[in-house]
PDB file of C-alpha atoms and ligand atoms in Angstrom:
ATOM      1  CA  UNK A   1      57.954  -0.042 212.593  1.00  0.00           C
ATOM      2  CA  UNK A   2      56.760   2.832 210.409  1.00  0.00           C
ATOM      3  CA  UNK A   3      54.603   5.600 211.837  1.00  0.00           C
ATOM      4  CA  UNK A   4      53.340   8.718 210.068  1.00  0.00           C
ATOM      5  CA  UNK A   5      52.570  11.859 212.011  1.00  0.00           C
ATOM      6  CA  UNK A   6      49.956  13.655 209.946  1.00  0.00           C
ATOM      7  CA  UNK A   7      48.989  17.267 210.611  1.00  0.00           C
ATOM      8  CA  UNK A   8      46.049  19.159 209.215  1.00  0.00           C
ATOM      9  CA  UNK A   9      45.411  22.864 208.611  1.00  0.00           C
ATOM     10  CA  UNK A  10      47.212  25.575 210.562  1.00  0.00           C
ATOM     11  CA  UNK A  11      49.401  23.079 212.395  1.00  0.00           C
ATOM     12  CA  UNK A  12      52.392  24.381 210.383  1.00  0.00           C
ATOM     13  CA  UNK A  13      52.096  27.468 212.601  1.00  0.00           C
ATOM     14  CA  UNK A  14      52.265  25.564 215.890  1.00  0.00           C
ATOM     15  CA  UNK A  15      54.970  27.141 218.044  1.00  0.00           C
ATOM     16  CA  UNK A  16      53.750  30.657 217.289  1.00  0.00           C
ATOM     17  CA  UNK A  17      49.986  30.115 216.780  1.00  0.00           C
ATOM     18  CA  UNK A  18      47.948  30.883 219.926  1.00  0.00           C
ATOM     19  CA  UNK A  19      50.744  29.724 222.243  1.00  0.00           C
ATOM     20  CA  UNK A  20      48.453  30.016 225.271  1.00  0.00           C
ATOM     21  CA  UNK A  21      46.312  27.249 223.710  1.00  0.00           C
ATOM     22  CA  UNK A  22      48.835  25.143 221.778  1.00  0.00           C
ATOM     23  CA  UNK A  23      52.168  25.793 223.520  1.00  0.00           C
ATOM     24  CA  UNK A  24      55.449  27.047 222.059  1.00  0.00           C
ATOM     25  CA  UNK A  25      57.041  23.818 220.769  1.00  0.00           C
ATOM     26  CA  UNK A  26      57.032  23.242 217.017  1.00  0.00           C
ATOM     27  CA  UNK A  27      56.921  19.980 215.062  1.00  0.00           C
ATOM     28  CA  UNK A  28      60.416  20.352 213.529  1.00  0.00           C
ATOM     29  CA  UNK A  29      61.981  20.421 216.988  1.00  0.00           C
ATOM     30  CA  UNK A  30      59.677  17.737 218.398  1.00  0.00           C
ATOM     31  CA  UNK A  31      60.422  15.323 215.520  1.00  0.00           C
ATOM     32  CA  UNK A  32      64.103  15.433 216.545  1.00  0.00           C
ATOM     33  CA  UNK A  33      63.113  14.663 220.144  1.00  0.00           C
ATOM     34  CA  UNK A  34      60.840  11.753 219.171  1.00  0.00           C
ATOM     35  CA  UNK A  35      63.391  10.324 216.708  1.00  0.00           C
ATOM     36  CA  UNK A  36      65.932  10.181 219.554  1.00  0.00           C
ATOM     37  CA  UNK A  37      63.388   8.874 222.041  1.00  0.00           C
ATOM     38  CA  UNK A  38      62.076   6.100 219.737  1.00  0.00           C
ATOM     39  CA  UNK A  39      65.069   4.914 217.638  1.00  0.00           C
ATOM     40  CA  UNK A  40      63.213   1.683 216.852  1.00  0.00           C
ATOM     41  CA  UNK A  41      60.505   3.624 215.005  1.00  0.00           C
ATOM     42  CA  UNK A  42      60.782   5.069 211.481  1.00  0.00           C
ATOM     43  CA  UNK A  43      58.913   8.315 211.941  1.00  0.00           C
ATOM     44  CA  UNK A  44      57.662  10.397 209.029  1.00  0.00           C
ATOM     45  CA  UNK A  45      55.961  13.768 209.164  1.00  0.00           C
ATOM     46  CA  UNK A  46      53.511  15.327 206.725  1.00  0.00           C
ATOM     47  CA  UNK A  47      51.462  18.510 207.073  1.00  0.00           C
ATOM     48  CA  UNK A  48      48.937  20.038 204.704  1.00  0.00           C
ATOM     49  CA  UNK A  49      46.371  22.784 204.830  1.00  0.00           C
ATOM     50  CA  UNK A  50      44.515  21.070 201.981  1.00  0.00           C
ATOM     51  CA  UNK A  51      41.879  18.448 202.800  1.00  0.00           C
ATOM     52  CA  UNK A  52      42.419  16.407 199.608  1.00  0.00           C
ATOM     53  CA  UNK A  53      46.175  16.203 200.232  1.00  0.00           C
ATOM     54  CA  UNK A  54      45.502  14.740 203.679  1.00  0.00           C
ATOM     55  CA  UNK A  55      43.175  12.170 202.093  1.00  0.00           C
ATOM     56  CA  UNK A  56      45.813  11.313 199.464  1.00  0.00           C
ATOM     57  CA  UNK A  57      48.428  10.823 202.205  1.00  0.00           C
ATOM     58  CA  UNK A  58      46.101   8.554 204.204  1.00  0.00           C
ATOM     59  CA  UNK A  59      45.559   6.453 201.048  1.00  0.00           C
ATOM     60  CA  UNK A  60      49.296   6.431 200.249  1.00  0.00           C
ATOM     61  CA  UNK A  61      50.524   5.089 203.597  1.00  0.00           C
ATOM     62  CA  UNK A  62      47.335   3.519 204.945  1.00  0.00           C
ATOM     63  CA  UNK A  63      48.018  -0.013 203.670  1.00  0.00           C
ATOM     64  CA  UNK A  64      51.718  -0.333 204.500  1.00  0.00           C
ATOM     65  CA  UNK A  65      52.510   1.720 207.613  1.00  0.00           C
ATOM     66  CA  UNK A  66      52.060   0.348 211.146  1.00  0.00           C
ATOM     67  CA  UNK A  67      50.424   3.450 212.525  1.00  0.00           C
ATOM     68  CA  UNK A  68      49.217   6.937 211.738  1.00  0.00           C
ATOM     69  CA  UNK A  69      49.008   9.689 214.341  1.00  0.00           C
ATOM     70  CA  UNK A  70      46.552  12.196 212.971  1.00  0.00           C
ATOM     71  CA  UNK A  71      45.726  15.691 214.124  1.00  0.00           C
ATOM     72  CA  UNK A  72      43.190  16.889 211.557  1.00  0.00           C
ATOM     73  CA  UNK A  73      43.031  20.401 213.075  1.00  0.00           C
ATOM     74  CA  UNK A  74      39.789  22.199 212.247  1.00  0.00           C
ATOM     75  CA  UNK A  75      38.815  19.470 209.724  1.00  0.00           C
ATOM     76  CA  UNK A  76      38.229  17.197 212.718  1.00  0.00           C
ATOM     77  CA  UNK A  77      34.912  18.915 213.281  1.00  0.00           C
ATOM     78  CA  UNK A  78      33.777  19.262 209.667  1.00  0.00           C
ATOM     79  CA  UNK A  79      35.209  16.589 207.373  1.00  0.00           C
ATOM     80  CA  UNK A  80      33.073  13.593 206.459  1.00  0.00           C
ATOM     81  CA  UNK A  81      35.651  12.851 203.740  1.00  0.00           C
ATOM     82  CA  UNK A  82      38.554  12.541 206.201  1.00  0.00           C
ATOM     83  CA  UNK A  83      36.475  10.262 208.427  1.00  0.00           C
ATOM     84  CA  UNK A  84      35.645   8.126 205.372  1.00  0.00           C
ATOM     85  CA  UNK A  85      39.350   7.980 204.413  1.00  0.00           C
ATOM     86  CA  UNK A  86      40.380   6.805 207.902  1.00  0.00           C
ATOM     87  CA  UNK A  87      37.645   4.161 207.714  1.00  0.00           C
ATOM     88  CA  UNK A  88      38.782   3.036 204.253  1.00  0.00           C
ATOM     89  CA  UNK A  89      42.418   2.273 205.126  1.00  0.00           C
ATOM     90  CA  UNK A  90      43.957  -0.636 207.037  1.00  0.00           C
ATOM     91  CA  UNK A  91      46.562   1.168 209.164  1.00  0.00           C
ATOM     92  CA  UNK A  92      45.233   2.095 212.625  1.00  0.00           C
ATOM     93  CA  UNK A  93      44.881   5.816 213.232  1.00  0.00           C
ATOM     94  CA  UNK A  94      45.289   7.491 216.607  1.00  0.00           C
ATOM     95  CA  UNK A  95      43.659  10.933 216.715  1.00  0.00           C
ATOM     96  CA  UNK A  96      45.631  13.545 218.653  1.00  0.00           C
ATOM     97  CA  UNK A  97      44.712  17.073 219.686  1.00  0.00           C
ATOM     98  CA  UNK A  98      47.125  19.370 221.457  1.00  0.00           C
ATOM     99  CA  UNK A  99      44.327  21.154 223.289  1.00  0.00           C
ATOM    100  CA  UNK A 100      41.572  19.588 225.367  1.00  0.00           C
ATOM    101  CA  UNK A 101      38.888  19.968 222.704  1.00  0.00           C
ATOM    102  CA  UNK A 102      36.011  18.886 224.970  1.00  0.00           C
ATOM    103  CA  UNK A 103      36.786  21.792 227.270  1.00  0.00           C
ATOM    104  CA  UNK A 104      36.588  24.300 224.407  1.00  0.00           C
ATOM    105  CA  UNK A 105      33.769  25.658 222.183  1.00  0.00           C
ATOM    106  CA  UNK A 106      30.877  23.314 221.486  1.00  0.00           C
ATOM    107  CA  UNK A 107      31.645  23.051 217.750  1.00  0.00           C
ATOM    108  CA  UNK A 108      34.947  21.386 218.718  1.00  0.00           C
ATOM    109  CA  UNK A 109      33.099  18.637 220.611  1.00  0.00           C
ATOM    110  CA  UNK A 110      32.170  16.950 217.322  1.00  0.00           C
ATOM    111  CA  UNK A 111      34.759  14.728 215.650  1.00  0.00           C
ATOM    112  CA  UNK A 112      34.311  12.880 212.366  1.00  0.00           C
ATOM    113  CA  UNK A 113      37.553  11.027 213.156  1.00  0.00           C
ATOM    114  CA  UNK A 114      36.955   9.692 216.690  1.00  0.00           C
ATOM    115  CA  UNK A 115      34.325   7.075 215.683  1.00  0.00           C
ATOM    116  CA  UNK A 116      36.761   5.532 213.175  1.00  0.00           C
ATOM    117  CA  UNK A 117      40.026   6.027 215.111  1.00  0.00           C
ATOM    118  CA  UNK A 118      41.727   3.386 217.251  1.00  0.00           C
ATOM    119  CA  UNK A 119      41.777   5.968 220.044  1.00  0.00           C
ATOM    120  CA  UNK A 120      41.890   9.674 220.784  1.00  0.00           C
ATOM    121  CA  UNK A 121      44.367  11.669 222.885  1.00  0.00           C
ATOM    122  CA  UNK A 122      43.455  15.253 223.669  1.00  0.00           C
ATOM    123  CA  UNK A 123      44.713  17.940 225.993  1.00  0.00           C
ATOM    124  CA  UNK A 124      48.312  16.877 226.680  1.00  0.00           C
ATOM    125  CA  UNK A 125      50.042  19.162 224.194  1.00  0.00           C
ATOM    126  CA  UNK A 126      53.050  17.638 222.383  1.00  0.00           C
ATOM    127  CA  UNK A 127      53.203  14.924 225.050  1.00  0.00           C
ATOM    128  CA  UNK A 128      50.081  13.491 223.412  1.00  0.00           C
ATOM    129  CA  UNK A 129      52.238  12.490 220.426  1.00  0.00           C
ATOM    130  CA  UNK A 130      54.661  10.638 222.683  1.00  0.00           C
ATOM    131  CA  UNK A 131      51.716   8.750 224.198  1.00  0.00           C
ATOM    132  CA  UNK A 132      50.379   8.001 220.739  1.00  0.00           C
ATOM    133  CA  UNK A 133      53.735   6.576 219.557  1.00  0.00           C
ATOM    134  CA  UNK A 134      53.871   4.459 222.717  1.00  0.00           C
ATOM    135  CA  UNK A 135      50.394   3.142 221.988  1.00  0.00           C
ATOM    136  CA  UNK A 136      51.778   1.492 218.811  1.00  0.00           C
ATOM    137  CA  UNK A 137      54.729  -0.173 220.560  1.00  0.00           C
ATOM    138  CA  UNK A 138      54.254  -3.697 221.811  1.00  0.00           C
TER     139      UNK A 138
HETATM  140  C1  DQA B   1      43.363  21.049 217.376  1.00  0.00           C
HETATM  141  C2  DQA B   1      41.975  21.434 217.887  1.00  0.00           C
HETATM  142  C3  DQA B   1      41.086  21.916 216.764  1.00  0.00           C
HETATM  143  O1  DQA B   1      39.804  22.273 217.258  1.00  0.00           O
HETATM  144  C4  DQA B   1      41.689  23.134 216.097  1.00  0.00           C
HETATM  145  O2  DQA B   1      40.892  23.539 215.015  1.00  0.00           O
HETATM  146  C5  DQA B   1      43.095  22.903 215.686  1.00  0.00           C
HETATM  147  C6  DQA B   1      44.000  22.212 216.611  1.00  0.00           C
HETATM  148  C7  DQA B   1      44.323  20.690 218.527  1.00  0.00           C
HETATM  149  O3  DQA B   1      45.364  20.113 218.245  1.00  0.00           O
HETATM  150  O4  DQA B   1      44.045  20.995 219.688  1.00  0.00           O
HETATM  151  O5  DQA B   1      43.538  23.367 214.640  1.00  0.00           O
HETATM  152  O6  DQA B   1      43.246  19.926 216.527  1.00  0.00           O
END
């Protein structure tokens, strides 16, 4: 089983960015944890701060991978194009947010990804990714 963990803008700074909101774990360390925890899964990680690169990645893996776990960061609330890309591919996408976006500012309550995602996990920090991987396992 092949799963891509896809991170949008500013998520390269997770670990040091607003730790009171996003925690202190970073993706490099967490990938090692998840790879050990789910040896049956081929996990890949990709992060970009560029909207078009995220769209290209969705197109690249979206017809062959079994799952995509997507945290679009701030683009969640603004990007029609990312929503369209998720809709256009075959691989199911689970949307993940580290923070509980519905508890935060009103502009974060809108998601262009949720209506086209298989499901959304929000507010459980890095544990949300573990839950998302589990959601793809039979
Ligand atoms: C986020 C929530 C977004 O509103 C924010 O812009 C992010 C991170 C989260 O994981 O909680 O960059 O997607």
